[in-house]
PDB file of C-alpha atoms and ligand atoms in Angstrom:
ATOM      1  CA  MET A 187      92.297  91.404  96.735  1.00  0.00           C
ATOM      2  CA  ILE A 188      95.337  92.956  95.007  1.00  0.00           C
ATOM      3  CA  LEU A 189      97.391  95.146  97.350  1.00  0.00           C
ATOM      4  CA  ALA A 190     100.623  97.127  96.995  1.00  0.00           C
ATOM      5  CA  ILE A 191     103.097  96.887  99.862  1.00  0.00           C
ATOM      6  CA  GLY A 192     106.452  98.456 100.648  1.00  0.00           C
ATOM      7  CA  SER A 193     108.784  99.175 103.527  1.00  0.00           C
ATOM      8  CA  ASP A 194     112.179 100.605 104.287  1.00  0.00           C
ATOM      9  CA  HIS A 195     114.866  98.504 106.014  1.00  0.00           C
ATOM     10  CA  ALA A 196     113.272  99.086 109.442  1.00  0.00           C
ATOM     11  CA  GLY A 197     110.005  97.587 108.229  1.00  0.00           C
ATOM     12  CA  PHE A 198     111.489  94.838 106.064  1.00  0.00           C
ATOM     13  CA  SER A 199     110.949  91.863 108.347  1.00  0.00           C
ATOM     14  CA  LEU A 200     107.396  92.951 109.280  1.00  0.00           C
ATOM     15  CA  LYS A 201     106.654  93.386 105.564  1.00  0.00           C
ATOM     16  CA  GLN A 202     107.753  89.817 104.861  1.00  0.00           C
ATOM     17  CA  GLU A 203     105.543  88.506 107.691  1.00  0.00           C
ATOM     18  CA  ILE A 204     102.567  90.446 106.407  1.00  0.00           C
ATOM     19  CA  ILE A 205     103.071  89.265 102.830  1.00  0.00           C
ATOM     20  CA  THR A 206     103.143  85.629 103.967  1.00  0.00           C
ATOM     21  CA  ALA A 207     100.051  86.029 106.146  1.00  0.00           C
ATOM     22  CA  LEU A 208      98.006  87.822 103.484  1.00  0.00           C
ATOM     23  CA  GLN A 209      99.041  85.427 100.725  1.00  0.00           C
ATOM     24  CA  GLN A 210      97.759  82.577 102.901  1.00  0.00           C
ATOM     25  CA  GLU A 211      94.388  84.314 102.736  1.00  0.00           C
ATOM     26  CA  ASN A 212      94.602  84.437  98.923  1.00  0.00           C
ATOM     27  CA  HIS A 213      95.422  88.130  98.616  1.00  0.00           C
ATOM     28  CA  GLN A 214      97.825  89.128  95.844  1.00  0.00           C
ATOM     29  CA  LEU A 215     100.675  91.369  97.032  1.00  0.00           C
ATOM     30  CA  ILE A 216     102.644  93.655  94.732  1.00  0.00           C
ATOM     31  CA  ASP A 217     105.928  93.958  96.629  1.00  0.00           C
ATOM     32  CA  CYS A 218     107.498  97.348  95.878  1.00  0.00           C
ATOM     33  CA  GLY A 219     110.549  96.667  98.086  1.00  0.00           C
ATOM     34  CA  THR A 220     112.767  96.980  99.893  1.00  0.00           C
ATOM     35  CA  TYR A 221     114.055  93.458  99.453  1.00  0.00           C
ATOM     36  CA  SER A 222     116.630  93.205 102.264  1.00  0.00           C
ATOM     37  CA  SER A 223     117.430  94.827 105.608  1.00  0.00           C
ATOM     38  CA  GLN A 224     120.075  97.033 103.985  1.00  0.00           C
ATOM     39  CA  SER A 225     119.452 100.729 104.623  1.00  0.00           C
ATOM     40  CA  VAL A 226     117.227 102.566 102.104  1.00  0.00           C
ATOM     41  CA  ASP A 227     115.388 105.907 102.098  1.00  0.00           C
ATOM     42  CA  TYR A 228     111.674 105.639 102.897  1.00  0.00           C
ATOM     43  CA  PRO A 229     110.541 108.366 100.425  1.00  0.00           C
ATOM     44  CA  ASP A 230     111.688 106.140  97.535  1.00  0.00           C
ATOM     45  CA  ILE A 231     109.507 103.279  98.764  1.00  0.00           C
ATOM     46  CA  ALA A 232     106.572 105.590  99.485  1.00  0.00           C
ATOM     47  CA  GLU A 233     106.732 106.819  95.890  1.00  0.00           C
ATOM     48  CA  LYS A 234     106.770 103.283  94.438  1.00  0.00           C
ATOM     49  CA  VAL A 235     103.768 102.111  96.467  1.00  0.00           C
ATOM     50  CA  ALA A 236     101.860 105.358  95.835  1.00  0.00           C
ATOM     51  CA  HIS A 237     102.461 104.953  92.101  1.00  0.00           C
ATOM     52  CA  LYS A 238     101.007 101.415  92.128  1.00  0.00           C
ATOM     53  CA  VAL A 239      98.040 102.485  94.256  1.00  0.00           C
ATOM     54  CA  LEU A 240      97.140 105.250  91.796  1.00  0.00           C
ATOM     55  CA  GLU A 241      97.940 103.286  88.645  1.00  0.00           C
ATOM     56  CA  GLU A 242      95.982 100.168  89.647  1.00  0.00           C
ATOM     57  CA  ASN A 243      93.374 101.887  91.822  1.00  0.00           C
ATOM     58  CA  ILE A 244      94.146  99.542  94.712  1.00  0.00           C
ATOM     59  CA  LEU A 245      94.912  99.897  98.428  1.00  0.00           C
ATOM     60  CA  GLY A 246      98.480 100.052  99.727  1.00  0.00           C
ATOM     61  CA  ILE A 247     100.481  99.222 102.847  1.00  0.00           C
ATOM     62  CA  LEU A 248     103.592 101.171 103.891  1.00  0.00           C
ATOM     63  CA  ILE A 249     105.921 100.323 106.764  1.00  0.00           C
ATOM     64  CA  CYS A 250     108.900 102.125 108.251  1.00  0.00           C
ATOM     65  CA  GLY A 251     110.236 102.271 111.813  1.00  0.00           C
ATOM     66  CA  THR A 252     107.557 104.614 113.121  1.00  0.00           C
ATOM     67  CA  GLY A 253     105.321 104.872 110.048  1.00  0.00           C
ATOM     68  CA  ILE A 254     105.774 108.632 110.263  1.00  0.00           C
ATOM     69  CA  GLY A 255     108.357 109.371 107.570  1.00  0.00           C
ATOM     70  CA  ILE A 256     106.853 107.029 105.026  1.00  0.00           C
ATOM     71  CA  SER A 257     103.319 108.408 105.535  1.00  0.00           C
ATOM     72  CA  ILE A 258     104.524 112.017 105.296  1.00  0.00           C
ATOM     73  CA  ALA A 259     106.295 111.183 102.036  1.00  0.00           C
ATOM     74  CA  ALA A 260     103.306 109.341 100.554  1.00  0.00           C
ATOM     75  CA  ASN A 261     100.961 112.196 101.434  1.00  0.00           C
ATOM     76  CA  LYS A 262     102.995 114.564  99.238  1.00  0.00           C
ATOM     77  CA  ILE A 263     101.692 112.696  96.214  1.00  0.00           C
ATOM     78  CA  ARG A 264      98.473 113.999  94.705  1.00  0.00           C
ATOM     79  CA  GLY A 265      95.605 111.553  95.189  1.00  0.00           C
ATOM     80  CA  ILE A 266      97.241 109.696  98.053  1.00  0.00           C
ATOM     81  CA  ARG A 267      95.611 109.659 101.467  1.00  0.00           C
ATOM     82  CA  ALA A 268      97.974 107.705 103.709  1.00  0.00           C
ATOM     83  CA  ALA A 269      96.798 107.070 107.277  1.00  0.00           C
ATOM     84  CA  LEU A 270      99.300 106.242 109.997  1.00  0.00           C
ATOM     85  CA  CYS A 271      97.476 103.802 112.283  1.00  0.00           C
ATOM     86  CA  HIS A 272      98.224 102.250 115.652  1.00  0.00           C
ATOM     87  CA  ASP A 273      94.937 100.458 116.330  1.00  0.00           C
ATOM     88  CA  PRO A 274      92.146  98.732 114.375  1.00  0.00           C
ATOM     89  CA  TYR A 275      89.589 101.451 115.209  1.00  0.00           C
ATOM     90  CA  SER A 276      91.734 104.085 113.475  1.00  0.00           C
ATOM     91  CA  ALA A 277      92.270 101.704 110.567  1.00  0.00           C
ATOM     92  CA  ALA A 278      88.496 101.354 110.152  1.00  0.00           C
ATOM     93  CA  MET A 279      87.897 105.104 110.428  1.00  0.00           C
ATOM     94  CA  ALA A 280      90.690 105.807 107.942  1.00  0.00           C
ATOM     95  CA  ARG A 281      88.607 103.971 105.321  1.00  0.00           C
ATOM     96  CA  GLU A 282      85.078 104.870 106.495  1.00  0.00           C
ATOM     97  CA  HIS A 283      85.622 108.597 106.992  1.00  0.00           C
ATOM     98  CA  ASN A 284      88.835 109.498 105.173  1.00  0.00           C
ATOM     99  CA  ASP A 285      88.763 107.117 102.207  1.00  0.00           C
ATOM    100  CA  ALA A 286      92.451 106.481 102.892  1.00  0.00           C
ATOM    101  CA  ASN A 287      94.086 104.485 100.121  1.00  0.00           C
ATOM    102  CA  ILE A 288      97.243 103.623 102.065  1.00  0.00           C
ATOM    103  CA  ILE A 289      97.693 102.382 105.630  1.00  0.00           C
ATOM    104  CA  ALA A 290     101.061 103.258 107.193  1.00  0.00           C
ATOM    105  CA  ILE A 291     102.440 101.238 110.089  1.00  0.00           C
ATOM    106  CA  GLY A 292     105.461 101.600 112.369  1.00  0.00           C
ATOM    107  CA  SER A 293     107.318  98.323 112.782  1.00  0.00           C
ATOM    108  CA  ARG A 294     109.064  99.634 115.907  1.00  0.00           C
ATOM    109  CA  VAL A 295     105.716 100.670 117.370  1.00  0.00           C
ATOM    110  CA  SER A 296     103.226  97.958 116.403  1.00  0.00           C
ATOM    111  CA  GLY A 297     103.824  94.206 116.687  1.00  0.00           C
ATOM    112  CA  SER A 298     102.920  91.854 113.848  1.00  0.00           C
ATOM    113  CA  GLY A 299      99.641  90.750 115.462  1.00  0.00           C
ATOM    114  CA  ILE A 300      98.234  94.265 115.741  1.00  0.00           C
ATOM    115  CA  ALA A 301      99.695  95.204 112.342  1.00  0.00           C
ATOM    116  CA  LEU A 302      97.874  92.350 110.666  1.00  0.00           C
ATOM    117  CA  ALA A 303      94.633  93.120 112.524  1.00  0.00           C
ATOM    118  CA  MET A 304      94.857  96.759 111.367  1.00  0.00           C
ATOM    119  CA  ILE A 305      95.515  95.763 107.768  1.00  0.00           C
ATOM    120  CA  LYS A 306      92.630  93.274 107.671  1.00  0.00           C
ATOM    121  CA  THR A 307      90.277  95.887 109.104  1.00  0.00           C
ATOM    122  CA  PHE A 308      91.567  98.512 106.667  1.00  0.00           C
ATOM    123  CA  ILE A 309      91.116  96.406 103.532  1.00  0.00           C
ATOM    124  CA  ASN A 310      87.700  95.102 104.580  1.00  0.00           C
ATOM    125  CA  THR A 311      86.170  98.491 105.412  1.00  0.00           C
ATOM    126  CA  LYS A 312      84.412 100.636 102.813  1.00  0.00           C
ATOM    127  CA  PHE A 313      84.301 104.434 102.508  1.00  0.00           C
ATOM    128  CA  GLN A 314      81.001 105.708 103.890  1.00  0.00           C
ATOM    129  CA  GLY A 315      80.659 108.636 101.490  1.00  0.00           C
ATOM    130  CA  GLY A 316      77.812 110.979 102.392  1.00  0.00           C
ATOM    131  CA  ARG A 317      78.980 113.863 104.546  1.00  0.00           C
ATOM    132  CA  HIS A 318      82.577 112.632 104.241  1.00  0.00           C
ATOM    133  CA  GLN A 319      82.644 112.994 100.455  1.00  0.00           C
ATOM    134  CA  LEU A 320      82.807 116.802 100.485  1.00  0.00           C
ATOM    135  CA  ARG A 321      85.703 116.728 102.961  1.00  0.00           C
ATOM    136  CA  ILE A 322      87.654 114.374 100.713  1.00  0.00           C
ATOM    137  CA  GLU A 323      86.952 116.714  97.807  1.00  0.00           C
ATOM    138  CA  LYS A 324      88.298 119.604  99.883  1.00  0.00           C
ATOM    139  CA  ILE A 325      91.536 117.672 100.404  1.00  0.00           C
ATOM    140  CA  GLY A 326      91.733 117.351  96.622  1.00  0.00           C
ATOM    141  CA  SER A 327      91.166 121.125  96.285  1.00  0.00           C
ATOM    142  CA  LEU A 328      94.110 121.761  98.614  1.00  0.00           C
ATOM    143  CA  GLU A 329      96.317 119.641  96.375  1.00  0.00           C
ATOM    144  CA  ILE A 330      95.325 121.681  93.325  1.00  0.00           C
ATOM    145  CA  LYS A 331      95.752 124.969  95.229  1.00  0.00           C
ATOM    146  CA  CYS A 332      99.290 123.983  96.225  1.00  0.00           C
ATOM    147  CA  GLN A 333     100.160 122.872  92.722  1.00  0.00           C
ATOM    148  CA  GLU A 334      98.921 126.120  91.196  1.00  0.00           C
ATOM    149  CA  GLY A 335     100.390 128.306  93.935  1.00  0.00           C
ATOM    150  CA  SER A 336      97.020 130.019  94.026  1.00  0.00           C
ATOM    151  CA  GLN A 337      96.862 130.671  97.772  1.00  0.00           C
ATOM    152  CA  ALA A 338      96.389 134.404  98.406  1.00  0.00           C
ATOM    153  CA  SER A 339      99.460 134.841 100.644  1.00  0.00           C
ATOM    154  CA  GLY A 340     101.617 132.985  98.149  1.00  0.00           C
ATOM    155  CA  LEU A 341     102.837 130.826 101.011  1.00  0.00           C
ATOM    156  CA  TYR A 342     102.000 127.554  99.261  1.00  0.00           C
TER     157      TYR A 342
HETATM  158  C1  RB5 B 185     114.957 104.505 109.867  1.00  0.00           C
HETATM  159  O1  RB5 B 185     115.922 104.387 110.853  1.00  0.00           O
HETATM  160  C2  RB5 B 185     113.770 105.303 110.398  1.00  0.00           C
HETATM  161  O2  RB5 B 185     114.122 106.642 110.521  1.00  0.00           O
HETATM  162  C3  RB5 B 185     112.572 105.135 109.489  1.00  0.00           C
HETATM  163  O3  RB5 B 185     112.271 103.797 109.363  1.00  0.00           O
HETATM  164  C4  RB5 B 185     111.284 105.810 109.947  1.00  0.00           C
HETATM  165  O4  RB5 B 185     110.985 105.480 111.263  1.00  0.00           O
HETATM  166  C5  RB5 B 185     111.168 107.242 109.677  1.00  0.00           C
HETATM  167  O5  RB5 B 185     110.128 107.874 109.899  1.00  0.00           O
END
């Protein structure tokens, strides 16, 4: 499988471990950075991975210290559904119910064993569709509403 991956400095060493482990299982990783433990800003990495995910129609992996900042940033991009996960059950549900296209992980929260288990579950689980499809479409409608500024109160 082809996957996009990226992290900030806090997630750099976990990213390298994950790349090695997934390559050993014959996955192809598009490494969107960062490429050292020097400090970078997670929104820049979120944008790069999100771009690849949308352009190539593939799944993505994002890592920062908590997974929070990088998932918030990725979710600002239209078409991205980034799920911050801490356990394999959530990783499975993120695909089955939410059709998430990015899994976000906190390197200071999850160890490499659980991170890898979550990623494997995430990439091997399919979207269930059915009753979940309409809800995904409603998320898409929110994106369009925000872009057009068409909400009645004018708040967003
Ligand atoms: C970097 O120190 C840290 O703030 C970042 O990796 C992330 O945890 C933000 O949400």
